[in-house]
PDB file of C-alpha atoms in Angstrom:
ATOM      1  CA  MET A 266     -71.371 -13.920  52.467  1.00  0.00           C
ATOM      2  CA  ILE A 267     -74.170 -15.090  50.130  1.00  0.00           C
ATOM      3  CA  LYS A 268     -76.512 -12.288  51.688  1.00  0.00           C
ATOM      4  CA  ARG A 269     -73.757  -9.752  50.271  1.00  0.00           C
ATOM      5  CA  TYR A 270     -74.352 -11.511  46.823  1.00  0.00           C
ATOM      6  CA  LEU A 271     -77.653 -11.645  47.178  1.00  0.00           C
ATOM      7  CA  LEU A 272     -78.409  -8.050  47.480  1.00  0.00           C
ATOM      8  CA  SER A 273     -75.601  -6.923  44.955  1.00  0.00           C
ATOM      9  CA  GLY A 274     -77.117  -9.221  42.646  1.00  0.00           C
ATOM     10  CA  LEU A 275     -81.025  -8.052  43.832  1.00  0.00           C
ATOM     11  CA  PHE A 276     -79.723  -4.124  43.173  1.00  0.00           C
ATOM     12  CA  THR A 277     -78.085  -5.313  40.158  1.00  0.00           C
ATOM     13  CA  SER A 278     -81.089  -6.421  38.717  1.00  0.00           C
ATOM     14  CA  ALA A 279     -83.620  -3.327  39.117  1.00  0.00           C
ATOM     15  CA  LEU A 280     -80.897  -1.056  37.762  1.00  0.00           C
ATOM     16  CA  VAL A 281     -81.190  -2.664  34.525  1.00  0.00           C
ATOM     17  CA  ALA A 282     -85.187  -3.546  34.602  1.00  0.00           C
ATOM     18  CA  GLY A 283     -85.690   0.106  35.713  1.00  0.00           C
ATOM     19  CA  GLY A 284     -83.259   1.054  32.577  1.00  0.00           C
ATOM     20  CA  ALA A 285     -84.952  -1.346  30.172  1.00  0.00           C
ATOM     21  CA  LEU A 286     -87.715   0.291  31.233  1.00  0.00           C
ATOM     22  CA  ALA A 287     -86.771   3.979  30.695  1.00  0.00           C
ATOM     23  CA  ALA A 288     -85.765   3.407  27.631  1.00  0.00           C
ATOM     24  CA  SER A 289     -88.625   2.137  26.916  1.00  0.00           C
ATOM     25  CA  GLN A 290     -90.973   4.670  27.694  1.00  0.00           C
ATOM     26  CA  PRO A 291     -91.985   7.362  25.448  1.00  0.00           C
ATOM     27  CA  ALA A 292     -90.058  10.642  25.865  1.00  0.00           C
ATOM     28  CA  VAL A 293     -91.155  13.738  27.370  1.00  0.00           C
ATOM     29  CA  GLY A 294     -93.674  15.254  24.478  1.00  0.00           C
ATOM     30  CA  TRP A 295     -95.203  12.751  23.033  1.00  0.00           C
ATOM     31  CA  THR A 296     -99.063  12.590  23.463  1.00  0.00           C
ATOM     32  CA  ASN A 297    -101.776  10.117  22.711  1.00  0.00           C
ATOM     33  CA  ALA A 298    -104.132  10.752  19.770  1.00  0.00           C
ATOM     34  CA  SER A 299    -106.689  13.731  20.846  1.00  0.00           C
ATOM     35  CA  PRO A 300    -109.880  13.007  21.684  1.00  0.00           C
ATOM     36  CA  THR A 301    -112.677  13.942  18.699  1.00  0.00           C
ATOM     37  CA  PRO A 302    -114.156  17.098  18.903  1.00  0.00           C
ATOM     38  CA  ASN A 303    -117.658  15.501  19.536  1.00  0.00           C
ATOM     39  CA  GLY A 304    -115.608  13.736  22.810  1.00  0.00           C
ATOM     40  CA  GLY A 305    -115.876  10.161  20.636  1.00  0.00           C
ATOM     41  CA  SER A 306    -113.287   7.744  20.195  1.00  0.00           C
ATOM     42  CA  PRO A 307    -109.376   8.905  19.788  1.00  0.00           C
ATOM     43  CA  GLN A 308    -108.558  10.280  16.357  1.00  0.00           C
ATOM     44  CA  SER A 309    -105.952   7.175  14.915  1.00  0.00           C
ATOM     45  CA  THR A 310    -101.886   8.379  15.290  1.00  0.00           C
ATOM     46  CA  CYS A 311    -102.212   8.537  11.083  1.00  0.00           C
ATOM     47  CA  ALA A 312    -105.212  11.601  11.506  1.00  0.00           C
ATOM     48  CA  ALA A 313    -103.140  13.246  14.791  1.00  0.00           C
ATOM     49  CA  PHE A 314     -99.982  13.181  12.826  1.00  0.00           C
ATOM     50  CA  SER A 315    -100.006  16.911  11.501  1.00  0.00           C
ATOM     51  CA  SER A 316     -99.894  18.586  14.713  1.00  0.00           C
ATOM     52  CA  LEU A 317     -96.415  17.694  14.913  1.00  0.00           C
ATOM     53  CA  SER A 318     -95.889  20.383  12.821  1.00  0.00           C
ATOM     54  CA  ALA A 319     -94.047  23.539  14.356  1.00  0.00           C
ATOM     55  CA  THR A 320     -91.341  25.357  14.327  1.00  0.00           C
ATOM     56  CA  PHE A 321     -88.587  25.207  17.214  1.00  0.00           C
ATOM     57  CA  THR A 322     -84.952  24.959  17.695  1.00  0.00           C
ATOM     58  CA  ALA A 323     -83.024  21.738  16.651  1.00  0.00           C
ATOM     59  CA  ALA A 324     -81.267  19.698  19.148  1.00  0.00           C
ATOM     60  CA  PRO A 325     -79.889  16.718  19.724  1.00  0.00           C
ATOM     61  CA  GLY A 326     -82.503  14.500  20.942  1.00  0.00           C
ATOM     62  CA  ALA A 327     -85.507  16.775  20.501  1.00  0.00           C
ATOM     63  CA  THR A 328     -88.467  14.432  19.542  1.00  0.00           C
ATOM     64  CA  ASN A 329     -92.367  14.211  19.550  1.00  0.00           C
ATOM     65  CA  GLY A 330     -94.505  11.730  18.218  1.00  0.00           C
ATOM     66  CA  ILE A 331     -98.178  10.655  18.783  1.00  0.00           C
ATOM     67  CA  ILE A 332     -98.133   7.602  20.979  1.00  0.00           C
ATOM     68  CA  GLY A 333    -100.310   4.951  19.285  1.00  0.00           C
ATOM     69  CA  LEU A 334     -99.456   2.660  16.941  1.00  0.00           C
ATOM     70  CA  PRO A 335     -99.417   3.338  12.948  1.00  0.00           C
ATOM     71  CA  GLN A 336    -101.902   1.396  10.605  1.00  0.00           C
ATOM     72  CA  LEU A 337    -101.225  -0.796   7.607  1.00  0.00           C
ATOM     73  CA  ASN A 338    -101.220   1.552   4.239  1.00  0.00           C
ATOM     74  CA  ASP A 339    -100.339   4.579   6.628  1.00  0.00           C
ATOM     75  CA  SER A 340     -98.226   6.927   4.851  1.00  0.00           C
ATOM     76  CA  TYR A 341     -96.498   9.406   7.787  1.00  0.00           C
ATOM     77  CA  THR A 342     -93.857  12.601   5.643  1.00  0.00           C
ATOM     78  CA  ILE A 343     -92.223  14.619   7.528  1.00  0.00           C
ATOM     79  CA  SER A 344     -90.400  17.719   5.755  1.00  0.00           C
ATOM     80  CA  VAL A 345     -87.899  20.159   7.616  1.00  0.00           C
ATOM     81  CA  SER A 346     -86.597  23.059   6.161  1.00  0.00           C
ATOM     82  CA  GLY A 347     -83.600  25.724   7.986  1.00  0.00           C
ATOM     83  CA  PRO A 348     -82.321  27.990   8.436  1.00  0.00           C
ATOM     84  CA  GLY A 349     -80.759  25.635  10.887  1.00  0.00           C
ATOM     85  CA  THR A 350     -79.111  22.733  10.338  1.00  0.00           C
ATOM     86  CA  GLY A 351     -79.214  18.736  11.555  1.00  0.00           C
ATOM     87  CA  SER A 352     -79.709  15.227  10.707  1.00  0.00           C
ATOM     88  CA  PHE A 353     -83.399  13.663  11.982  1.00  0.00           C
ATOM     89  CA  ARG A 354     -85.233  10.287  11.210  1.00  0.00           C
ATOM     90  CA  ILE A 355     -89.017   9.005  11.440  1.00  0.00           C
ATOM     91  CA  VAL A 356     -89.058   6.839  14.945  1.00  0.00           C
ATOM     92  CA  GLY A 357     -91.833   4.845  16.190  1.00  0.00           C
ATOM     93  CA  ASP A 358     -90.786   5.951  19.809  1.00  0.00           C
ATOM     94  CA  GLY A 359     -89.334   8.895  22.103  1.00  0.00           C
ATOM     95  CA  ALA A 360     -85.947   7.350  22.872  1.00  0.00           C
ATOM     96  CA  GLY A 361     -85.164   7.255  18.971  1.00  0.00           C
ATOM     97  CA  VAL A 362     -84.531   3.476  19.292  1.00  0.00           C
ATOM     98  CA  VAL A 363     -86.929   1.720  16.914  1.00  0.00           C
ATOM     99  CA  THR A 364     -86.664   3.858  12.872  1.00  0.00           C
ATOM    100  CA  TYR A 365     -89.041   3.968  10.496  1.00  0.00           C
ATOM    101  CA  ALA A 366     -87.052   6.124   7.924  1.00  0.00           C
ATOM    102  CA  GLY A 367     -83.903   8.246   7.971  1.00  0.00           C
ATOM    103  CA  PRO A 368     -81.653   9.669   8.943  1.00  0.00           C
ATOM    104  CA  ALA A 369     -82.201  12.568   6.209  1.00  0.00           C
ATOM    105  CA  SER A 370     -80.188  16.179   6.793  1.00  0.00           C
ATOM    106  CA  VAL A 371     -81.904  19.712   6.843  1.00  0.00           C
ATOM    107  CA  PRO A 372     -83.135  20.490   4.624  1.00  0.00           C
ATOM    108  CA  GLY A 373     -85.435  17.535   3.658  1.00  0.00           C
ATOM    109  CA  THR A 374     -88.501  15.020   3.826  1.00  0.00           C
ATOM    110  CA  LEU A 375     -89.177  11.435   4.739  1.00  0.00           C
ATOM    111  CA  THR A 376     -91.376   8.977   4.217  1.00  0.00           C
ATOM    112  CA  TYR A 377     -92.537   6.055   6.310  1.00  0.00           C
ATOM    113  CA  THR A 378     -95.363   3.905   4.474  1.00  0.00           C
ATOM    114  CA  VAL A 379     -96.927   0.829   6.925  1.00  0.00           C
ATOM    115  CA  THR A 380     -96.541  -2.489   4.676  1.00  0.00           C
ATOM    116  CA  ASN A 381     -96.460  -4.631   7.480  1.00  0.00           C
ATOM    117  CA  PRO A 382     -99.441  -5.090  10.697  1.00  0.00           C
ATOM    118  CA  VAL A 383     -96.945  -5.922  12.840  1.00  0.00           C
ATOM    119  CA  PRO A 384     -95.227  -3.068  14.800  1.00  0.00           C
ATOM    120  CA  PRO A 385     -91.577  -3.539  15.380  1.00  0.00           C
ATOM    121  CA  SER A 386     -90.465  -4.415  18.461  1.00  0.00           C
ATOM    122  CA  GLY A 387     -90.583  -1.496  21.022  1.00  0.00           C
ATOM    123  CA  ALA A 388     -92.691   0.840  18.579  1.00  0.00           C
ATOM    124  CA  LEU A 389     -95.228   2.862  20.629  1.00  0.00           C
ATOM    125  CA  GLY A 390     -96.403   5.478  18.061  1.00  0.00           C
ATOM    126  CA  ALA A 391     -95.068   7.933  15.315  1.00  0.00           C
ATOM    127  CA  GLY A 392     -92.913  10.248  15.284  1.00  0.00           C
ATOM    128  CA  TYR A 393     -89.932  12.227  14.539  1.00  0.00           C
ATOM    129  CA  TYR A 394     -85.745  12.439  16.202  1.00  0.00           C
ATOM    130  CA  PHE A 395     -82.962  14.411  15.712  1.00  0.00           C
ATOM    131  CA  ASP A 396     -79.747  12.920  15.941  1.00  0.00           C
ATOM    132  CA  SER A 397     -77.810  16.304  15.630  1.00  0.00           C
ATOM    133  CA  GLY A 398     -79.197  19.534  15.260  1.00  0.00           C
ATOM    134  CA  SER A 399     -78.895  23.493  15.976  1.00  0.00           C
ATOM    135  CA  GLY A 400     -81.000  26.673  15.068  1.00  0.00           C
ATOM    136  CA  THR A 401     -84.425  27.056  14.187  1.00  0.00           C
ATOM    137  CA  VAL A 402     -85.935  24.924  12.171  1.00  0.00           C
ATOM    138  CA  THR A 403     -89.679  24.533  10.626  1.00  0.00           C
ATOM    139  CA  LEU A 404     -91.288  20.525  10.291  1.00  0.00           C
ATOM    140  CA  THR A 405     -94.164  20.009   8.689  1.00  0.00           C
ATOM    141  CA  ALA A 406     -95.569  16.437   9.730  1.00  0.00           C
ATOM    142  CA  SER A 407     -98.463  14.665   7.506  1.00  0.00           C
ATOM    143  CA  CYS A 408     -99.973  11.483   6.783  1.00  0.00           C
ATOM    144  CA  GLY A 409    -102.239   9.899   4.925  1.00  0.00           C
ATOM    145  CA  THR A 410    -103.804   6.188   3.731  1.00  0.00           C
ATOM    146  CA  VAL A 411    -102.334   5.042   0.809  1.00  0.00           C
ATOM    147  CA  SER A 412    -104.492   2.636  -1.355  1.00  0.00           C
ATOM    148  CA  GLN A 413    -103.044  -1.042  -2.420  1.00  0.00           C
ATOM    149  CA  LEU A 414    -104.121  -1.018  -5.642  1.00  0.00           C
ATOM    150  CA  PRO A 415    -102.361  -4.037  -7.326  1.00  0.00           C
ATOM    151  CA  SER A 416    -100.102  -3.182 -10.166  1.00  0.00           C
ATOM    152  CA  ILE A 417     -98.652  -5.659 -13.005  1.00  0.00           C
ATOM    153  CA  SER A 418     -95.280  -5.801 -14.444  1.00  0.00           C
ATOM    154  CA  THR A 419     -94.355  -4.784 -18.224  1.00  0.00           C
ATOM    155  CA  TRP A 420     -93.911  -8.876 -19.161  1.00  0.00           C
ATOM    156  CA  GLY A 421     -97.395  -9.273 -17.068  1.00  0.00           C
ATOM    157  CA  MET A 422     -98.976  -6.664 -19.333  1.00  0.00           C
ATOM    158  CA  SER A 423     -97.590  -8.866 -22.356  1.00  0.00           C
ATOM    159  CA  LEU A 424     -98.575 -11.933 -21.461  1.00  0.00           C
ATOM    160  CA  MET A 425    -102.518 -10.598 -20.627  1.00  0.00           C
ATOM    161  CA  ALA A 426    -102.151  -9.292 -24.264  1.00  0.00           C
ATOM    162  CA  LEU A 427    -101.384 -12.257 -25.978  1.00  0.00           C
ATOM    163  CA  LEU A 428    -103.822 -14.030 -23.841  1.00  0.00           C
ATOM    164  CA  LEU A 429    -106.452 -12.025 -24.750  1.00  0.00           C
ATOM    165  CA  ALA A 430    -105.547 -12.294 -28.514  1.00  0.00           C
ATOM    166  CA  VAL A 431    -105.225 -16.045 -28.519  1.00  0.00           C
ATOM    167  CA  GLY A 432    -108.932 -16.098 -26.997  1.00  0.00           C
ATOM    168  CA  GLY A 433    -110.479 -13.477 -29.277  1.00  0.00           C
ATOM    169  CA  ALA A 434    -108.736 -15.717 -32.007  1.00  0.00           C
ATOM    170  CA  VAL A 435    -110.284 -18.637 -31.147  1.00  0.00           C
ATOM    171  CA  ALA A 436    -113.508 -17.357 -29.676  1.00  0.00           C
ATOM    172  CA  LEU A 437    -113.802 -16.049 -33.891  1.00  0.00           C
ATOM    173  CA  THR A 438    -113.979 -19.124 -35.021  1.00  0.00           C
ATOM    174  CA  ALA A 439    -115.813 -20.573 -33.143  1.00  0.00           C
ATOM    175  CA  VAL A 440    -118.092 -18.163 -34.587  1.00  0.00           C
ATOM    176  CA  ASN A 441    -117.177 -18.752 -38.001  1.00  0.00           C
ATOM    177  CA  LYS A 442    -116.977 -21.959 -37.763  1.00  0.00           C
ATOM    178  CA  ARG A 443    -121.375 -22.003 -36.503  1.00  0.00           C
ATOM    179  CA  ARG A 444    -122.067 -19.384 -39.355  1.00  0.00           C
ATOM    180  CA  GLN A 445    -120.371 -22.604 -41.931  1.00  0.00           C
ATOM    181  CA  ALA A 446    -122.366 -25.085 -41.389  1.00  0.00           C
TER     182      ALA A 446
END
């Protein structure tokens, strides 16, 4: 009797572990960033992302992506046009579990900019996933690095202008006092 429960528990654990492993694996079609033409180190995920551009038949579960974690300040854009229809997302895994941006409907454009250096749990790379779809669609993928320039609000600019004016007035007063002495 105890052996039966142990075997049943072992079998159930194996099924759960196998299902979790299968869900964490990239879907067919996801590829590693390709090596550079001179045989050097692999391209970044961002540099290889444009290779996802294609014309194909949209269908639920259609996916493709680049394996390799997106880097801070990378900005991924996917634009999809018809005549086909569907709903798509920018995702971090082939199963469509990790969503970076979306969903959006065809025709549409999505953009995801990496703002956190720590990737979400389960992320394997960057790609697309169709939740629904039919007909021929054209997908254009691109990626670039966004510079993070500091910005200041209108109130901040006003305060800075006031401080500069006060500083200038103090400096002029000091110069005039030296001339009079």
